[in-house]
Coordinates of C-alpha atoms in Angstrom, one line a residue:
Chain A
M10 CA -211.9 -118.3 -47.3
T11 CA -210.9 -119.0 -50.9
A12 CA -210.5 -122.7 -50.1
T13 CA -214.2 -123.0 -49.4
L14 CA -215.1 -121.2 -52.6
T15 CA -212.9 -123.3 -54.9
R16 CA -213.6 -126.7 -53.2
S17 CA -214.8 -129.1 -55.9
A18 CA -218.4 -130.2 -55.7
R19 CA -218.8 -133.4 -53.7
P20 CA -221.0 -136.3 -54.8
T21 CA -224.4 -135.9 -53.3
V22 CA -224.6 -139.5 -52.2
F23 CA -222.2 -140.5 -49.4
A24 CA -219.8 -143.3 -50.4
R25 CA -220.3 -146.7 -48.7
P26 CA -217.4 -148.1 -46.7
S27 CA -214.9 -149.8 -49.0
G28 CA -214.7 -153.6 -49.0
A29 CA -211.2 -153.5 -47.5
R30 CA -212.3 -151.3 -44.6
K31 CA -215.2 -153.6 -43.9
F32 CA -212.9 -156.6 -44.0
K33 CA -210.4 -155.0 -41.6
N34 CA -213.2 -154.0 -39.3
G35 CA -214.6 -157.5 -39.3
L36 CA -211.2 -159.0 -38.7
A37 CA -210.5 -156.7 -35.8
T38 CA -213.9 -157.4 -34.2
T39 CA -213.4 -161.1 -34.6
L40 CA -209.9 -161.0 -33.1
V41 CA -211.0 -159.0 -30.1
T42 CA -214.0 -161.2 -29.5
A43 CA -212.0 -164.4 -29.9
A44 CA -209.3 -163.1 -27.5
F45 CA -212.1 -162.4 -25.0
L46 CA -213.5 -165.9 -25.4
V47 CA -210.1 -167.5 -25.1
A48 CA -209.5 -165.7 -21.9
L49 CA -212.9 -166.7 -20.6
V50 CA -212.6 -170.4 -21.3
P51 CA -210.0 -171.4 -18.7
L52 CA -211.7 -169.2 -16.1
V53 CA -215.1 -170.7 -16.6
W54 CA -213.6 -174.2 -16.9
L55 CA -211.6 -173.8 -13.7
L56 CA -214.6 -172.5 -11.8
W57 CA -216.7 -175.3 -13.1
T58 CA -214.2 -178.0 -12.2
V59 CA -213.7 -176.7 -8.7
I60 CA -217.4 -176.2 -8.1
S61 CA -218.5 -179.5 -9.6
K62 CA -215.9 -181.5 -7.6
G63 CA -216.0 -179.5 -4.4
F64 CA -219.6 -178.2 -4.0
H65 CA -221.1 -181.4 -2.5
V66 CA -218.1 -181.6 -0.1
I67 CA -218.5 -178.1 1.4
M68 CA -222.3 -178.6 1.7
S69 CA -221.9 -181.1 4.5
S70 CA -222.2 -179.5 7.9
S71 CA -219.2 -181.2 9.3
W72 CA -217.0 -179.4 6.7
W73 CA -217.5 -176.1 8.6
T74 CA -217.5 -177.5 12.1
E75 CA -214.8 -180.2 12.3
S76 CA -211.1 -180.6 11.6
Q77 CA -209.3 -183.5 10.0
H78 CA -208.1 -184.7 13.5
N79 CA -207.5 -188.5 13.4
Q80 CA -208.8 -188.7 9.8
T81 CA -207.1 -190.7 7.0
Q82 CA -208.1 -190.7 3.4
K83 CA -210.0 -193.9 4.1
T84 CA -212.2 -192.5 6.8
P85 CA -215.2 -190.4 5.8
G86 CA -216.2 -187.2 7.6
G87 CA -214.3 -184.5 9.2
G88 CA -214.0 -180.9 7.9
A89 CA -211.9 -178.0 7.1
L90 CA -212.5 -175.7 10.1
H91 CA -208.9 -176.1 11.2
A92 CA -207.7 -174.9 7.8
I93 CA -210.2 -172.1 7.5
V94 CA -209.2 -170.8 11.0
G95 CA -205.5 -171.0 10.2
T96 CA -205.8 -169.3 6.9
L97 CA -208.1 -166.5 8.2
E98 CA -205.7 -165.9 11.1
Q99 CA -202.6 -165.8 9.0
V100 CA -204.2 -163.5 6.4
A101 CA -205.8 -161.3 9.0
L102 CA -202.5 -160.6 10.8
C103 CA -200.8 -160.1 7.4
S104 CA -203.5 -157.6 6.3
V105 CA -203.5 -155.7 9.6
I106 CA -199.8 -155.1 9.2
S107 CA -199.7 -154.6 5.4
V108 CA -202.6 -152.4 4.6
P109 CA -201.7 -149.4 6.7
I110 CA -198.0 -149.6 5.6
A111 CA -198.8 -150.1 1.9
I112 CA -201.4 -147.3 1.8
L113 CA -199.1 -144.9 3.6
V114 CA -196.3 -145.7 1.2
G115 CA -198.7 -145.3 -1.8
I116 CA -199.7 -141.9 -0.4
Y117 CA -196.1 -140.9 0.1
L118 CA -195.1 -141.9 -3.4
V119 CA -198.0 -140.0 -5.1
E120 CA -198.5 -137.0 -2.9
Y121 CA -195.1 -136.2 -1.3
A122 CA -192.2 -138.0 -3.0
R123 CA -190.0 -135.9 -5.3
G124 CA -186.7 -136.6 -6.9
P125 CA -184.3 -139.6 -6.8
F126 CA -185.5 -141.1 -3.5
A127 CA -189.1 -141.4 -4.9
R128 CA -187.7 -143.1 -8.0
V129 CA -185.6 -145.5 -5.9
T130 CA -188.7 -146.4 -3.7
T131 CA -190.9 -147.0 -6.8
F132 CA -188.1 -149.2 -8.2
M133 CA -187.8 -151.2 -5.0
V134 CA -191.6 -151.7 -4.9
D135 CA -191.4 -153.0 -8.5
I136 CA -188.7 -155.5 -7.5
L137 CA -190.6 -156.6 -4.4
T138 CA -193.7 -157.3 -6.6
G139 CA -191.7 -159.9 -8.5
I140 CA -190.4 -161.7 -5.4
P141 CA -191.4 -165.4 -5.5
S142 CA -193.3 -166.5 -2.3
I143 CA -190.7 -169.1 -1.5
V144 CA -187.9 -166.5 -1.5
A145 CA -190.0 -164.4 0.9
A146 CA -190.5 -167.5 3.1
L147 CA -186.8 -168.4 3.1
F148 CA -186.0 -164.8 4.1
I149 CA -188.3 -164.9 7.0
Y150 CA -187.0 -168.4 8.0
A151 CA -183.4 -167.1 7.8
L152 CA -184.3 -164.0 9.9
F153 CA -186.5 -165.4 12.6
V154 CA -185.7 -169.1 12.8
S155 CA -182.0 -169.3 11.8
T156 CA -180.9 -166.0 13.3
F157 CA -183.2 -165.4 16.2
H158 CA -183.9 -169.1 16.9
H159 CA -187.6 -168.7 17.0
L160 CA -189.5 -171.9 16.4
R161 CA -191.7 -172.2 13.3
S162 CA -195.1 -170.5 13.9
G163 CA -198.2 -169.3 12.2
W164 CA -197.3 -165.6 12.6
L165 CA -194.0 -166.2 10.7
V166 CA -196.2 -167.1 7.7
S167 CA -198.0 -163.8 8.1
M168 CA -194.6 -162.0 8.1
A169 CA -193.7 -163.7 4.8
L170 CA -197.1 -162.8 3.4
V171 CA -196.6 -159.2 4.3
I172 CA -193.6 -159.1 2.0
L173 CA -195.8 -160.3 -0.8
M174 CA -198.9 -158.2 0.0
V175 CA -197.3 -154.8 0.6
P176 CA -196.0 -154.2 -3.0
V177 CA -199.4 -155.3 -4.5
I178 CA -201.3 -152.8 -2.4
V179 CA -198.7 -150.0 -2.9
R180 CA -199.0 -150.3 -6.7
T181 CA -202.8 -150.2 -6.8
T182 CA -202.8 -147.4 -4.2
E183 CA -200.4 -145.4 -6.4
E184 CA -202.5 -146.0 -9.5
M185 CA -205.8 -145.1 -7.8
L186 CA -204.4 -141.9 -6.2
K187 CA -203.0 -140.8 -9.6
L188 CA -206.6 -141.2 -10.9
V189 CA -207.9 -138.6 -8.5
P190 CA -208.0 -135.3 -10.6
N191 CA -205.5 -132.7 -9.5
E192 CA -208.4 -130.1 -9.7
L193 CA -209.9 -131.6 -6.6
R194 CA -206.6 -131.2 -4.6
E195 CA -206.4 -127.6 -5.9
A196 CA -210.0 -126.9 -5.0
S197 CA -209.3 -128.0 -1.5
Y198 CA -206.0 -126.0 -1.2
A199 CA -207.9 -123.0 -2.5
L200 CA -210.3 -123.3 0.4
G201 CA -207.4 -123.0 2.8
V202 CA -207.4 -126.7 3.7
P203 CA -203.9 -128.0 4.7
K204 CA -202.3 -130.7 2.5
W205 CA -202.6 -133.6 4.9
K206 CA -206.3 -132.9 5.4
T207 CA -206.8 -132.6 1.7
I208 CA -205.4 -136.1 1.3
A209 CA -207.3 -137.5 4.2
K210 CA -210.7 -136.0 3.5
I211 CA -210.7 -135.4 -0.3
V212 CA -208.2 -137.6 -2.0
L213 CA -208.6 -140.8 0.0
P214 CA -212.4 -140.8 0.0
T215 CA -212.4 -140.1 -3.8
A216 CA -210.1 -143.1 -4.4
F217 CA -211.7 -145.3 -1.7
T218 CA -213.3 -147.9 -4.0
G219 CA -210.0 -148.3 -5.8
L220 CA -208.1 -148.7 -2.6
V221 CA -210.5 -151.4 -1.4
T222 CA -209.9 -153.2 -4.7
G223 CA -206.2 -153.0 -4.1
V224 CA -206.6 -154.5 -0.6
I225 CA -208.7 -157.3 -2.0
L226 CA -206.2 -158.0 -4.7
G227 CA -203.5 -158.2 -2.0
V228 CA -205.6 -160.6 0.1
A229 CA -206.3 -162.8 -3.0
R230 CA -202.6 -162.8 -3.8
V231 CA -201.5 -164.1 -0.4
A232 CA -204.4 -166.3 0.7
G233 CA -203.4 -169.1 -1.7
E234 CA -199.7 -169.0 -1.1
T235 CA -198.4 -172.4 -0.1
A236 CA -194.6 -172.1 0.1
P237 CA -194.5 -169.9 3.2
L238 CA -196.8 -172.4 5.0
L239 CA -194.7 -175.4 4.2
I240 CA -191.5 -173.7 5.2
L241 CA -192.6 -171.6 8.2
V242 CA -195.3 -173.6 10.0
G243 CA -196.1 -176.9 8.3
Y244 CA -199.6 -178.5 8.2
A245 CA -201.6 -180.0 11.0
Q246 CA -204.7 -182.0 10.5
G247 CA -206.1 -181.0 13.9
M248 CA -207.3 -177.6 15.2
N249 CA -204.6 -175.2 16.2
A250 CA -206.0 -171.7 16.6
N251 CA -202.9 -170.3 18.3
L252 CA -201.2 -168.2 15.6
F253 CA -198.3 -167.5 17.9
G254 CA -197.8 -171.1 19.1
T255 CA -195.0 -173.3 17.9
K256 CA -197.1 -176.2 16.7
F257 CA -198.0 -177.0 13.1
Q258 CA -201.1 -175.1 12.0
G259 CA -203.8 -176.0 9.5
S260 CA -204.5 -173.8 6.5
L261 CA -206.5 -174.2 3.2
P262 CA -203.5 -174.2 0.9
G263 CA -201.8 -176.6 3.3
M264 CA -204.8 -178.8 3.3
I265 CA -205.0 -178.9 -0.5
N266 CA -201.3 -179.8 -0.6
D267 CA -201.7 -182.5 2.1
E268 CA -204.7 -184.1 0.4
F269 CA -202.9 -184.0 -2.9
T270 CA -200.0 -186.0 -1.5
N271 CA -202.6 -188.5 -0.2
L272 CA -204.0 -189.1 -3.7
N273 CA -201.3 -191.5 -4.6
T274 CA -200.0 -192.8 -1.4
A275 CA -201.7 -195.2 1.0
T276 CA -201.1 -194.8 4.7
G277 CA -200.3 -198.5 5.0
G278 CA -197.2 -197.9 2.9
S279 CA -198.2 -199.7 -0.2
A280 CA -198.5 -197.1 -3.0
Y281 CA -201.2 -197.4 -5.6
H282 CA -202.4 -195.2 -8.3
L283 CA -205.5 -193.1 -8.2
D284 CA -207.0 -190.7 -10.7
P285 CA -207.5 -187.3 -8.9
N286 CA -211.0 -187.2 -10.5
G287 CA -212.2 -190.6 -9.2
K288 CA -212.8 -191.9 -5.8
R289 CA -212.6 -195.6 -6.6
V290 CA -209.3 -197.4 -6.0
A291 CA -208.4 -200.6 -7.8
G292 CA -209.0 -202.7 -4.7
G293 CA -212.4 -201.3 -4.2
A294 CA -211.3 -199.1 -1.2
I295 CA -212.5 -195.5 -1.0
N296 CA -210.1 -192.5 -1.0
Y297 CA -211.6 -189.3 0.4
A298 CA -208.6 -187.2 -0.4
P299 CA -209.8 -185.9 -3.7
D300 CA -213.1 -184.7 -2.2
R301 CA -211.2 -182.9 0.6
M302 CA -208.7 -181.4 -1.8
W303 CA -211.4 -179.9 -4.1
G304 CA -213.5 -178.9 -1.1
A305 CA -210.6 -176.9 0.3
A306 CA -209.9 -175.3 -3.0
L307 CA -213.5 -174.2 -3.4
T308 CA -213.5 -172.9 0.2
L309 CA -210.5 -170.8 -0.5
I310 CA -212.1 -169.3 -3.6
A311 CA -215.3 -168.8 -1.7
I312 CA -213.5 -166.9 1.1
V313 CA -211.8 -164.6 -1.3
L314 CA -215.0 -164.0 -3.1
L315 CA -216.9 -163.3 0.1
L316 CA -214.2 -160.7 1.1
N317 CA -214.6 -159.2 -2.3
V318 CA -218.4 -158.9 -1.9
I319 CA -218.1 -157.4 1.6
A320 CA -215.5 -154.9 0.3
R321 CA -217.8 -153.9 -2.6
F322 CA -220.6 -153.4 -0.1
V323 CA -218.5 -151.2 2.1
A324 CA -217.3 -149.2 -0.9
R325 CA -220.9 -148.6 -2.0
F326 CA -222.0 -147.7 1.5
N327 CA -219.2 -145.1 1.6
K328 CA -220.6 -143.2 -1.4
V329 CA -223.2 -140.4 -1.4
S330 CA -226.6 -141.8 -2.2
Q331 CA -227.5 -140.9 -5.8
Chain B
M159 CA -214.0 -107.4 4.3
A160 CA -212.8 -106.8 0.7
K161 CA -209.2 -105.9 0.5
R162 CA -206.7 -104.1 -1.8
I163 CA -204.2 -106.2 -3.7
E164 CA -200.9 -104.9 -5.0
G165 CA -198.4 -106.8 -7.1
K166 CA -194.8 -105.5 -7.0
N167 CA -192.1 -106.5 -9.4
L168 CA -193.5 -110.0 -9.7
N169 CA -191.3 -112.5 -11.6
I170 CA -193.0 -115.9 -11.8
Y171 CA -191.1 -119.1 -12.6
Y172 CA -191.8 -122.6 -13.6
G173 CA -188.5 -124.3 -12.6
K174 CA -185.9 -122.1 -14.3
F175 CA -188.3 -120.8 -17.0
L176 CA -189.4 -117.2 -16.4
A177 CA -193.1 -117.4 -17.3
V178 CA -194.1 -113.8 -16.4
S179 CA -191.7 -110.9 -15.9
N180 CA -191.9 -107.7 -13.9
V181 CA -195.6 -107.3 -13.2
N182 CA -196.9 -104.4 -11.2
F183 CA -200.5 -103.6 -10.5
T184 CA -203.0 -102.3 -7.9
I185 CA -206.4 -103.7 -7.5
A186 CA -208.9 -101.7 -5.5
P187 CA -211.2 -103.3 -2.9
N188 CA -214.8 -104.0 -3.9
S189 CA -214.0 -103.9 -7.6
V190 CA -214.0 -106.4 -10.4
T191 CA -210.7 -106.6 -12.4
A192 CA -210.5 -108.6 -15.6
F193 CA -207.2 -110.2 -16.8
I194 CA -207.3 -110.6 -20.6
G195 CA -204.7 -111.6 -23.2
P196 CA -203.8 -114.4 -25.6
S197 CA -203.3 -118.0 -24.4
G198 CA -199.9 -118.6 -22.7
C199 CA -199.4 -114.9 -21.8
G200 CA -199.4 -115.8 -18.1
K201 CA -202.7 -114.2 -16.9
S202 CA -203.7 -117.4 -15.1
T203 CA -200.2 -117.8 -13.7
V204 CA -200.4 -114.3 -12.2
L205 CA -203.9 -115.0 -10.8
R206 CA -202.5 -118.1 -9.1
T207 CA -199.7 -116.2 -7.5
L208 CA -202.3 -114.0 -5.7
N209 CA -203.3 -116.8 -3.3
R210 CA -200.1 -118.8 -3.4
M211 CA -201.6 -121.5 -5.5
H212 CA -198.7 -121.2 -8.0
E213 CA -196.3 -122.9 -5.7
V214 CA -198.4 -126.0 -5.5
I215 CA -196.9 -127.0 -8.9
A216 CA -193.6 -128.8 -8.5
G217 CA -190.6 -126.4 -9.1
A218 CA -192.8 -123.3 -9.4
S219 CA -191.6 -120.2 -7.6
V220 CA -192.3 -116.4 -7.3
Q221 CA -190.1 -113.4 -6.8
G222 CA -191.5 -110.0 -5.8
K223 CA -194.3 -109.0 -3.5
V224 CA -198.0 -109.4 -3.4
L225 CA -199.5 -107.0 -0.8
L226 CA -202.9 -107.6 0.7
D227 CA -203.9 -104.4 2.3
G228 CA -200.2 -103.7 2.7
D229 CA -199.2 -107.1 4.1
D230 CA -196.9 -109.2 1.9
I231 CA -198.3 -112.7 1.5
Y232 CA -194.9 -114.0 0.3
E233 CA -193.1 -112.8 3.4
S234 CA -191.1 -115.6 5.0
G235 CA -193.0 -117.4 7.8
I236 CA -196.4 -116.7 6.2
D237 CA -198.5 -119.9 6.0
P238 CA -199.8 -120.3 2.5
V239 CA -202.8 -122.2 3.9
A240 CA -203.8 -119.0 5.9
V241 CA -203.4 -116.9 2.7
R242 CA -205.7 -119.2 0.8
R243 CA -208.3 -118.9 3.6
T244 CA -208.3 -115.1 2.9
I245 CA -208.2 -115.3 -0.9
G246 CA -210.6 -117.8 -2.4
M247 CA -210.5 -119.2 -5.9
V248 CA -212.9 -120.6 -8.5
F249 CA -211.5 -122.7 -11.3
Q250 CA -212.1 -123.0 -15.0
R251 CA -213.8 -126.3 -14.8
P252 CA -216.5 -126.8 -12.1
N253 CA -214.8 -129.2 -9.6
P254 CA -217.3 -130.1 -6.8
F255 CA -215.9 -132.9 -4.5
P256 CA -217.4 -136.1 -6.0
T257 CA -217.8 -137.9 -2.8
M258 CA -219.7 -135.1 -1.1
S259 CA -223.3 -134.0 -1.2
I260 CA -224.3 -130.4 -2.2
Y261 CA -224.5 -129.5 1.5
D262 CA -221.1 -131.1 2.3
N263 CA -219.5 -129.4 -0.7
V264 CA -220.5 -126.0 0.6
A265 CA -219.6 -126.9 4.2
A266 CA -216.3 -128.5 3.2
G267 CA -214.1 -125.5 3.6
L268 CA -215.3 -124.7 7.1
K269 CA -215.4 -128.3 8.3
L270 CA -211.9 -129.1 7.0
Q271 CA -210.4 -125.9 8.2
S272 CA -211.5 -125.9 11.7
G273 CA -213.0 -129.2 12.6
R274 CA -215.9 -128.8 15.0
I275 CA -218.6 -126.4 14.2
R276 CA -222.2 -126.4 15.5
K277 CA -224.6 -127.9 13.1
S278 CA -227.0 -124.9 13.3
E279 CA -224.1 -122.6 12.5
L280 CA -223.1 -124.7 9.6
D281 CA -226.7 -124.9 8.3
A282 CA -226.8 -121.1 8.4
V283 CA -223.5 -120.7 6.5
V284 CA -224.5 -123.2 3.8
E285 CA -227.9 -121.5 3.2
K286 CA -226.3 -118.0 3.1
S287 CA -223.6 -119.2 0.7
L288 CA -226.0 -120.9 -1.6
R289 CA -228.3 -117.9 -1.6
S290 CA -225.3 -115.6 -2.4
A291 CA -224.4 -117.9 -5.2
N292 CA -228.0 -117.7 -6.4
L293 CA -228.3 -121.5 -6.2
W294 CA -230.4 -122.0 -3.1
G295 CA -233.8 -122.1 -4.8
E296 CA -232.7 -124.8 -7.2
V297 CA -231.1 -127.1 -4.6
Q298 CA -232.8 -126.4 -1.2
D299 CA -234.8 -129.6 -1.4
R300 CA -231.9 -131.9 -2.4
L301 CA -229.0 -130.7 -0.3
N302 CA -228.0 -134.3 0.5
K303 CA -227.7 -135.3 -3.1
P304 CA -224.3 -135.5 -4.8
G305 CA -222.9 -132.2 -6.0
A306 CA -221.7 -133.9 -9.2
G307 CA -225.3 -134.6 -10.2
L308 CA -226.0 -130.9 -10.9
S309 CA -225.7 -129.3 -14.4
G310 CA -222.4 -127.6 -15.3
G311 CA -223.7 -124.1 -14.6
Q312 CA -225.1 -125.2 -11.2
Q313 CA -221.9 -127.0 -10.4
Q314 CA -219.9 -123.8 -11.0
R315 CA -222.3 -121.8 -8.8
L316 CA -221.9 -124.5 -6.2
C317 CA -218.1 -124.0 -6.4
I318 CA -218.6 -120.3 -6.0
A319 CA -220.8 -121.0 -2.9
R320 CA -218.1 -123.3 -1.6
A321 CA -215.5 -120.6 -2.1
I322 CA -217.5 -117.8 -0.4
A323 CA -218.6 -120.1 2.5
V324 CA -215.2 -119.6 4.1
A325 CA -215.7 -115.8 4.0
P326 CA -212.6 -114.8 2.0
D327 CA -211.7 -111.1 1.4
V328 CA -210.8 -111.7 -2.2
L329 CA -212.3 -114.0 -4.9
L330 CA -210.1 -115.1 -7.8
M331 CA -211.8 -116.6 -10.8
D332 CA -209.9 -118.4 -13.5
E333 CA -212.1 -118.4 -16.6
P334 CA -215.1 -119.4 -14.5
C335 CA -217.5 -119.4 -17.5
S336 CA -215.4 -121.0 -20.2
A337 CA -217.0 -124.4 -19.7
L338 CA -220.6 -123.0 -19.5
D339 CA -223.4 -122.2 -21.9
P340 CA -224.5 -118.5 -22.4
I341 CA -227.5 -118.8 -20.0
S342 CA -225.3 -120.2 -17.2
T343 CA -222.6 -117.6 -18.0
M344 CA -225.2 -114.8 -17.6
A345 CA -226.1 -116.2 -14.2
I346 CA -222.5 -116.2 -13.1
E347 CA -222.0 -112.7 -14.4
D348 CA -225.0 -111.4 -12.5
L349 CA -223.6 -113.1 -9.5
I350 CA -220.2 -111.4 -9.9
R351 CA -221.9 -108.0 -10.0
V352 CA -223.6 -108.7 -6.7
L353 CA -220.6 -110.3 -5.1
K354 CA -218.3 -107.3 -5.6
K355 CA -220.3 -105.6 -2.8
D356 CA -218.5 -107.9 -0.4
Y357 CA -215.4 -109.1 -2.2
T358 CA -212.6 -107.9 -4.3
I359 CA -212.9 -109.9 -7.5
V360 CA -210.2 -110.8 -10.0
I361 CA -211.3 -112.7 -13.1
V362 CA -209.3 -114.2 -15.9
T363 CA -211.3 -114.4 -19.1
H364 CA -210.9 -115.1 -22.8
N365 CA -214.2 -113.5 -23.5
M366 CA -213.6 -109.7 -24.1
Q367 CA -217.3 -108.9 -24.1
Q368 CA -217.4 -110.5 -20.7
A369 CA -214.5 -108.4 -19.4
A370 CA -216.3 -105.3 -20.8
R371 CA -219.6 -106.3 -19.2
I372 CA -218.6 -107.0 -15.7
S373 CA -215.2 -105.4 -14.9
E374 CA -214.3 -101.9 -13.8
R375 CA -210.6 -102.4 -14.5
T376 CA -208.9 -104.5 -17.2
A377 CA -205.4 -105.7 -17.4
F378 CA -204.0 -106.8 -20.7
F379 CA -201.2 -109.4 -20.7
N380 CA -199.1 -110.4 -23.7
L381 CA -195.9 -112.2 -24.6
A382 CA -193.4 -111.1 -27.1
G383 CA -193.0 -114.5 -28.6
V384 CA -192.8 -118.3 -28.0
G385 CA -190.4 -119.0 -25.1
Q386 CA -190.5 -115.3 -24.0
P387 CA -191.9 -114.4 -20.7
G388 CA -195.4 -112.9 -20.5
E389 CA -195.8 -109.3 -19.3
L390 CA -198.5 -106.9 -18.2
V391 CA -198.8 -104.5 -21.2
E392 CA -201.3 -102.1 -19.6
M393 CA -204.0 -101.8 -17.0
D394 CA -206.6 -99.2 -17.0
D395 CA -210.3 -98.5 -16.6
T396 CA -212.2 -101.1 -18.7
Q397 CA -213.8 -98.3 -20.6
T398 CA -210.4 -96.8 -21.6
I399 CA -208.9 -100.2 -22.5
F400 CA -211.7 -101.0 -24.9
T401 CA -212.1 -97.6 -26.4
N402 CA -208.9 -95.7 -26.2
P403 CA -206.0 -98.0 -25.1
T404 CA -202.6 -96.4 -24.7
D405 CA -200.6 -99.3 -26.1
K406 CA -200.7 -100.3 -29.8
R407 CA -200.6 -104.1 -28.8
T408 CA -203.7 -103.7 -26.7
E409 CA -205.5 -102.0 -29.5
D410 CA -204.5 -104.8 -31.9
Y411 CA -205.7 -107.5 -29.5
I412 CA -209.0 -105.7 -28.7
S413 CA -209.8 -105.1 -32.3
G414 CA -209.0 -108.7 -33.3
A415 CA -205.8 -108.0 -35.3
F416 CA -204.3 -111.0 -33.5
G417 CA -205.0 -113.5 -30.7

């Protein structure tokens, strides 16, 4: 009380911010904006590069309806259907296995796990997140091909991708479930709803959008992996829709890799240099490999983007209409 | 049916820490009982032991008995889920389920408890509960809109409707008005006076005027000091607590000497 009475009279006009504070504010604002732009530049640049070099390729109708069967870099035409089918099959099988496992593990870690076992599990998931794709591929090769003498096959790629996808989805599921306020769980318990039903009907729907994001992140993580393809199935130019067969199977990353090796090497055996940007070769011959490479890259991005849009749509559909 | 609640020699723990020691009380059916006391004295903790919500917190445990019309809810083999169906709870902050409409919020308890219920039956329960919570008039033409879109006071009445839709015998309220403005608070208090016809109500409040306005019995909780367990100092008719308390500490708290 006395403090209020003895407080010295304040100046009637409010002081303006000091020069030093204005400077610091300006500096911080500039730094943050600059960081944003620096982060944006490579992203926009990359997208522009891929679109500008690949767009005209994927706009041809044969791109979506034909394979590269019997094509060389000197023959025009053909498409990426074999690669699209292979990638979709491999990623689909991987997702069907990974998503339920990963979401259940995430639920276990957040809602049930207590004590050292939970900490060990979290730690193992962290380690798994950092496993390089080629190591996952070698592990699957060692297990199925070397030990069980299974021949190389598309589904083995899916198995390697599972190792890469599960930890990504587990981590996002964990984070998303932690974001669900405890008050909602308590509200549900207080209504006499059992724990598992609280999780299934209250917690999961509340976190649904976040869980979908996690799944999409997982798909995006594995769709472009190349090492498992090279080690576990190889690349075929022709159509092979049999995920469980023992022949080479086309895939988008495999196609990008294959066309990339065709940039510098002629099929006739005489090597000549070619700029990845240009089509013209010194001798005047045409090389279609760069087009196909960029086309496959753009197709891969487009597929991930399309899945993303579908997932957003599903997530919105799930919400109560405002 | 409203039921009598008795607490016998309750010792409530968080891990090894004794949060509330040796609490004994009796709460009559169809009455409103207020728990008052300074922050940290354990009144919310005691409230949460009355429907076994305390043990939801990791490491939390309870010793002693809580008798609901003579039956111990802590007896071994008793399902806490069944206890909570009998003893409902309303929380400090309104917490409607964000993914659900107003209708689904009220219906949530019944739907999630027992699965299949006829739509007409559910409609009737939702309307009755919303009417009991004095919210029907405000929301009847937007039952399929999200519950989170209501004002704070409406959300809290929605939570009360949700709690009474499962027809409990007892309603526990943990500072139900502390996040609300005076008008909404008055609406909830009016509601509590009506609800006690059908329920036994226990309410934790920091607002002593509120305790004086709505409760018949008042329990004063206190703690001797930081790190000491909370205790029930005295429990009596609200009139007596506020005008002629037995214990000096109660008088000091009521008169504003501390707290």
